[in-house]
XYZ file of C-alpha atoms in Angstrom:
410
model
C 4.234 33.757 -85.219
C 5.345 34.713 -88.273
C 4.649 32.818 -91.411
C 7.938 32.435 -92.241
C 8.654 30.533 -88.629
C 5.294 28.750 -89.410
C 6.928 27.242 -92.527
C 9.510 25.930 -90.831
C 7.282 24.698 -88.153
C 5.093 23.075 -90.999
C 8.330 21.460 -92.870
C 9.592 20.119 -89.205
C 6.288 18.434 -88.848
C 6.098 17.006 -92.145
C 9.404 15.683 -91.617
C 8.231 13.823 -88.734
C 5.388 12.415 -91.275
C 6.557 9.347 -92.648
C 5.970 9.008 -96.685
C 2.362 7.115 -97.117
C 1.036 9.050 -93.604
C -2.098 7.131 -92.371
C -4.820 9.187 -93.555
C -6.759 8.811 -90.342
C -9.688 11.168 -89.964
C -11.290 13.982 -91.511
C -8.914 16.107 -93.531
C -6.165 13.818 -93.229
C -3.775 13.365 -90.289
C -3.108 17.189 -89.121
C -7.225 17.612 -89.977
C -5.665 20.369 -92.263
C -6.087 19.165 -96.062
C -1.972 18.494 -95.995
C -0.426 15.373 -98.162
C 2.543 14.024 -97.144
C 5.061 12.200 -99.484
C 4.080 13.384 -102.658
C 6.684 14.869 -105.548
C 4.651 16.210 -108.549
C 6.094 14.278 -111.271
C 7.947 15.972 -114.053
C 5.257 15.005 -116.286
C 1.925 14.279 -115.703
C 0.497 10.995 -117.216
C -2.335 10.587 -119.964
C -4.607 8.826 -116.946
C -4.272 7.258 -113.648
C -4.616 3.557 -113.125
C -6.971 2.108 -111.415
C -6.328 -0.873 -108.708
C -10.042 -2.043 -107.777
C -13.087 -0.888 -107.245
C -15.678 -1.883 -104.668
C -19.193 -1.277 -103.943
C -19.938 -0.129 -99.726
C -22.934 1.462 -99.879
C -24.193 5.506 -100.477
C -22.857 8.462 -98.841
C -20.394 11.159 -98.269
C -18.313 9.872 -95.387
C -14.743 9.853 -96.530
C -12.489 6.827 -96.889
C -9.451 6.531 -94.171
C -6.156 4.630 -95.173
C -4.331 3.157 -92.163
C -1.409 1.208 -92.829
C -2.381 -1.590 -95.692
C -6.235 -1.135 -94.619
C -8.803 0.817 -95.772
C -11.842 2.103 -93.480
C -15.523 3.260 -95.113
C -18.520 4.506 -93.329
C -21.466 4.087 -95.740
C -25.493 3.116 -96.358
C -27.607 0.398 -97.370
C -31.278 0.454 -97.359
C -32.121 1.284 -93.866
C -28.280 0.154 -92.560
C -25.367 2.185 -91.663
C -22.107 0.009 -92.523
C -18.901 0.015 -91.288
C -15.964 -2.002 -93.578
C -12.392 -2.924 -93.489
C -11.351 -3.424 -96.698
C -7.652 -4.574 -97.812
C -5.489 -1.918 -99.600
C -4.126 -4.653 -101.618
C -6.909 -5.860 -103.384
C -10.260 -4.127 -101.785
C -11.528 -7.212 -100.256
C -13.282 -7.410 -97.135
C -11.702 -8.100 -93.995
C -15.135 -7.266 -91.668
C -18.096 -5.112 -91.823
C -20.273 -3.772 -88.805
C -23.911 -2.783 -89.439
C -27.000 -1.444 -87.780
C -30.508 -0.367 -88.055
C -30.971 3.368 -89.229
C -33.844 4.401 -90.826
C -33.638 7.963 -92.040
C -36.112 10.550 -93.886
C -34.017 13.328 -95.749
C -35.094 17.259 -95.651
C -36.659 17.520 -98.950
C -34.433 20.352 -99.513
C -31.381 18.178 -99.499
C -32.909 15.192 -100.749
C -30.306 15.418 -103.638
C -27.560 14.407 -101.444
C -28.881 11.261 -100.174
C -29.545 9.657 -96.767
C -26.269 9.784 -95.574
C -23.572 9.054 -93.892
C -21.864 12.415 -94.110
C -19.245 12.466 -91.205
C -16.188 11.067 -91.925
C -14.990 8.458 -89.101
C -11.804 8.795 -87.182
C -8.945 5.862 -86.413
C -6.978 6.108 -83.345
C -4.858 3.592 -81.524
C -6.747 0.796 -83.061
C -9.969 2.160 -82.628
C -12.544 3.485 -84.963
C -15.217 5.727 -84.438
C -17.892 6.738 -86.804
C -20.985 9.184 -86.374
C -24.365 8.528 -88.224
C -26.102 10.710 -90.122
C -29.083 10.489 -87.293
C -26.562 10.938 -84.262
C -25.433 6.954 -83.658
C -22.011 7.373 -82.038
C -19.683 3.826 -82.341
C -16.447 2.634 -81.501
C -15.526 -0.179 -83.114
C -12.174 -2.499 -82.496
C -10.381 -1.497 -85.961
C -8.993 -4.994 -86.454
C -12.046 -7.392 -86.020
C -14.849 -4.924 -86.590
C -16.297 -5.613 -82.616
C -18.432 -3.252 -81.304
C -16.727 -1.633 -78.037
C -19.501 1.141 -77.217
C -22.463 2.352 -79.227
C -24.321 5.337 -78.006
C -28.060 6.827 -79.455
C -29.102 9.781 -78.763
C -33.121 9.668 -79.238
C -35.227 10.846 -76.383
C -32.023 12.702 -74.765
C -33.237 15.719 -77.239
C -36.103 16.801 -78.978
C -33.975 15.675 -82.458
C -31.626 13.576 -82.609
C -29.549 15.336 -85.844
C -29.705 18.864 -87.234
C -32.559 19.945 -90.046
C -30.333 18.231 -92.801
C -28.851 15.498 -90.889
C -25.603 15.183 -88.777
C -22.385 16.039 -90.704
C -19.729 17.043 -88.119
C -17.005 14.596 -88.216
C -15.535 13.673 -84.700
C -12.094 14.077 -83.401
C -9.935 12.627 -80.876
C -7.395 14.460 -78.305
C -5.859 13.277 -75.541
C -8.108 10.162 -74.566
C -11.330 12.092 -75.829
C -13.807 11.786 -78.628
C -15.391 14.580 -79.071
C -18.837 14.631 -81.235
C -21.572 17.447 -81.443
C -25.003 15.396 -81.013
C -28.635 16.468 -80.522
C -30.270 18.760 -83.197
C -31.639 22.167 -83.886
C -31.802 24.696 -80.778
C -30.911 21.781 -78.535
C -27.560 19.786 -78.736
C -24.559 19.091 -76.658
C -21.015 19.043 -77.653
C -19.151 16.524 -75.742
C -16.421 14.867 -74.558
C -16.471 10.675 -74.176
C -14.106 8.420 -73.015
C -12.309 6.668 -75.865
C -12.278 3.416 -74.164
C -15.869 3.353 -72.069
C -17.759 5.935 -73.814
C -18.320 7.931 -70.848
C -19.105 11.395 -70.838
C -16.485 13.175 -69.415
C -17.627 16.661 -70.241
C -20.461 18.131 -72.217
C -21.221 22.015 -73.603
C -25.139 22.883 -73.861
C -25.128 26.198 -75.300
C -26.337 25.578 -78.918
C -27.100 22.999 -81.186
C -24.863 21.641 -84.226
C -24.079 22.948 -87.262
C -22.352 20.926 -89.849
C -18.771 21.666 -89.388
C -15.965 19.613 -88.409
C -14.072 20.631 -85.349
C -10.040 21.622 -85.114
C -7.456 21.677 -82.212
C -5.393 24.298 -81.115
C -3.037 25.550 -78.636
C -2.980 28.897 -76.868
C -0.969 29.822 -73.919
C -0.719 26.643 -73.188
C -4.431 25.512 -73.239
C -6.002 23.434 -75.749
C -8.955 24.567 -77.647
C -11.817 22.924 -79.174
C -12.677 25.330 -82.088
C -15.965 25.199 -84.406
C -18.965 26.428 -85.851
C -22.341 25.477 -84.322
C -25.751 26.064 -85.297
C -25.431 30.021 -84.446
C -22.096 30.518 -83.309
C -18.197 30.223 -83.533
C -16.752 28.850 -80.172
C -13.512 28.242 -78.242
C -14.190 25.693 -75.722
C -11.379 24.350 -73.096
C -10.903 20.532 -74.341
C -9.612 19.763 -70.268
C -13.041 20.569 -68.934
C -15.618 21.785 -71.873
C -16.070 25.402 -70.609
C -16.603 28.132 -72.919
C -13.490 30.541 -73.459
C -15.251 32.625 -75.930
C -17.850 32.558 -78.950
C -18.499 35.010 -81.725
C -22.208 35.297 -83.391
C -22.269 33.498 -86.717
C -25.224 32.421 -89.084
C -25.649 31.730 -92.730
C -28.135 31.237 -94.795
C -30.760 28.288 -93.465
C -28.002 28.203 -90.809
C -25.644 25.941 -93.236
C -22.456 26.403 -91.124
C -20.757 23.620 -92.755
C -16.772 24.980 -93.200
C -13.847 23.856 -90.894
C -12.003 26.449 -89.226
C -8.210 26.936 -91.012
C -5.430 27.552 -89.025
C -2.669 29.804 -90.704
C 0.146 30.876 -88.520
C -1.764 32.652 -85.821
C -5.014 33.178 -87.370
C -7.687 31.102 -87.614
C -10.066 31.735 -90.476
C -13.690 30.933 -90.358
C -16.038 31.016 -93.605
C -19.704 30.362 -94.502
C -21.874 30.610 -97.732
C -22.852 34.089 -98.922
C -20.715 35.631 -95.939
C -17.304 37.030 -95.541
C -14.295 34.966 -94.966
C -12.488 36.719 -91.838
C -9.424 35.452 -89.305
C -9.258 36.038 -86.089
C -6.302 36.327 -83.228
C -7.340 34.239 -80.253
C -5.935 35.976 -77.187
C -5.900 35.740 -73.515
C -6.212 39.290 -71.335
C -7.343 39.949 -68.226
C -10.584 39.530 -68.779
C -10.416 36.380 -70.073
C -10.362 35.250 -73.724
C -11.493 36.620 -76.904
C -11.477 36.060 -80.523
C -10.092 39.328 -82.530
C -10.695 40.098 -85.999
C -7.303 40.596 -87.581
C -9.020 40.775 -91.459
C -12.347 39.892 -93.405
C -12.942 39.735 -97.130
C -16.152 39.872 -99.066
C -14.125 38.712 -102.229
C -14.186 35.114 -101.492
C -17.148 33.196 -99.396
C -17.337 29.618 -98.911
C -20.257 27.001 -98.593
C -19.095 23.272 -98.369
C -15.423 23.947 -99.501
C -12.759 24.199 -96.961
C -9.581 25.846 -97.856
C -6.162 24.898 -97.283
C -3.166 26.856 -96.218
C 0.398 26.852 -97.334
C 3.250 29.295 -96.880
C 0.976 31.859 -95.861
C -1.396 32.020 -98.187
C -5.078 30.232 -98.467
C -5.886 28.150 -101.337
C -9.369 27.256 -101.888
C -13.200 27.559 -104.247
C -15.383 29.640 -103.430
C -18.860 29.614 -104.393
C -18.855 32.668 -106.611
C -19.113 32.399 -110.435
C -20.558 28.714 -109.864
C -17.282 27.464 -108.306
C -14.075 29.495 -108.113
C -10.324 28.778 -107.180
C -8.938 31.187 -105.597
C -5.332 32.094 -103.646
C -5.587 34.673 -100.552
C -3.251 36.263 -98.349
C -2.954 34.608 -95.284
C -1.502 37.818 -93.617
C -4.441 40.460 -94.588
C -6.980 38.751 -96.717
C -6.383 40.292 -99.806
C -7.236 38.261 -103.306
C -3.979 37.258 -105.387
C -5.661 35.347 -107.620
C -9.217 33.661 -109.001
C -9.844 31.400 -111.752
C -12.745 32.092 -114.765
C -15.152 29.950 -112.117
C -17.448 26.965 -112.976
C -15.564 24.610 -111.169
C -18.793 22.926 -109.615
C -20.907 23.035 -106.895
C -17.825 22.711 -104.332
C -14.257 20.603 -104.187
C -12.348 18.763 -101.672
C -8.834 20.887 -101.798
C -6.174 19.619 -100.276
C -2.366 20.913 -100.308
C 0.980 18.615 -101.601
C 3.670 21.125 -101.564
C 3.978 22.412 -104.810
C 0.859 21.164 -106.100
C -3.234 21.690 -104.988
C -5.287 19.082 -105.459
C -9.550 18.937 -106.034
C -11.772 16.662 -106.390
C -15.268 17.969 -107.480
C -18.441 16.449 -107.354
C -18.616 15.354 -111.178
C -15.670 13.420 -110.618
C -12.781 15.341 -112.064
C -9.466 15.532 -110.013
C -7.824 18.519 -111.173
C -3.917 19.003 -109.991
C -2.970 22.563 -110.149
C 0.867 24.047 -110.209
C 1.518 26.662 -107.657
C 3.154 29.038 -109.695
C 3.629 32.609 -107.717
C 0.200 33.575 -106.657
C -1.851 31.455 -108.930
C -2.304 28.185 -109.719
C -2.076 26.530 -113.538
C -3.732 23.444 -113.925
C -1.463 20.762 -114.651
C -3.669 17.927 -114.881
C -6.973 16.444 -114.538
C -8.582 12.945 -114.780
C -11.895 11.257 -114.213
C -11.966 8.901 -111.089
C -15.344 8.086 -111.112
C -18.711 7.285 -113.384
C -21.083 8.879 -110.582
C -20.880 11.545 -107.894
C -18.062 11.897 -105.629
C -18.787 14.641 -102.379
C -16.424 12.801 -99.985
C -12.971 14.215 -99.613
C -10.402 11.583 -100.841
C -7.495 10.113 -98.789
C -4.521 10.367 -100.436
C -1.018 9.292 -99.514
C 2.198 9.393 -101.618
C 1.364 6.587 -103.800
C -2.478 5.855 -103.375
C -5.290 7.998 -104.067
C -8.693 6.289 -102.672
C -12.193 8.148 -104.169
C -15.552 7.465 -102.907
C -18.273 7.934 -105.262
C -22.156 7.593 -104.960
C -21.970 3.654 -103.727
C -18.149 2.333 -104.606
C -14.530 3.195 -103.362
C -11.598 2.946 -105.954
C -7.796 2.728 -105.526
C -5.816 4.817 -107.884
C -2.130 4.361 -107.854
C -0.963 8.466 -108.098
C 1.902 9.133 -110.345
C 5.399 9.510 -109.260
């Protein structure tokens, strides 16, 4: 598929998503950081209007926005708590909590005890994955626990060194999560209704990245970074189709794969960013490297694809916004740097949004092969590590302990 056809496909897909589409999982409805229903104003306001702010607990899990309800997953003391809030005023509709004491690795103590994984909503069910690996299915209307699984005893550890971070994904009746710990994990598919394991792959321990799903030659594949590899699994049965060795310092594999055209882009801290074409031959499936660049490396920030280009934030120069070509990986533009430790980067048509850990919400205008800052807003008084949830009119921001609803300009 060339980028002209890819752009048409994306436009048709976005047309099928209504304005104010549900932000129902990690990085939004397409799991790709695309914001539907937003049109940049002719003149950006001096500030945004905050409608409400509610304390929900600590953690980096992103909020979800489904219809007129907001879902959060956070920690208070030794409990992990899922909440459902009313979008109108933030009042709590229901909550579910369970005992989940956790001791953070000293090297990551500054990030807190999580949870880090973003829930996923599908067909009236909310699925959460706690920092110690507790997997839950809740009735999204009432908060009733439908099923819950713990993996203590099943593996040497129930979570990786810095805590469970991968955000689960739902596909065709299966909830896929990577559970277990270092050198001893299982990437498993659970029946969404019963929690029964449909298949499991035990070839590597979990990394910190979240998976995506693509289709090639009629085969749906789950693609993700694990502890020491990048893998593609057949979603039908969990069989390994292909793999690549991939490690970063301290095994911090945390960047979500990005689909651009017929390529999948992978990145990691202090490692080159590269793109692969997933192909099937007579000898089986393989990932053929299409390009590689050492100019852009990524730590905990995942890029977005738009019109044949990748937009994101590199770890270089204390956080550097970039634009690179999806065709050959050529660097088209970088800014001066010092954006921050990371940024949640989202694409909204002619606008790129970036939320930094210091609560700067920045709107960039796409201008040729560059980005030009159009507006900057302070949207919290404490750290903002979670990716925000955005539809055409609403911006949900999770800070250290609270969620706030801001109105987007129109």
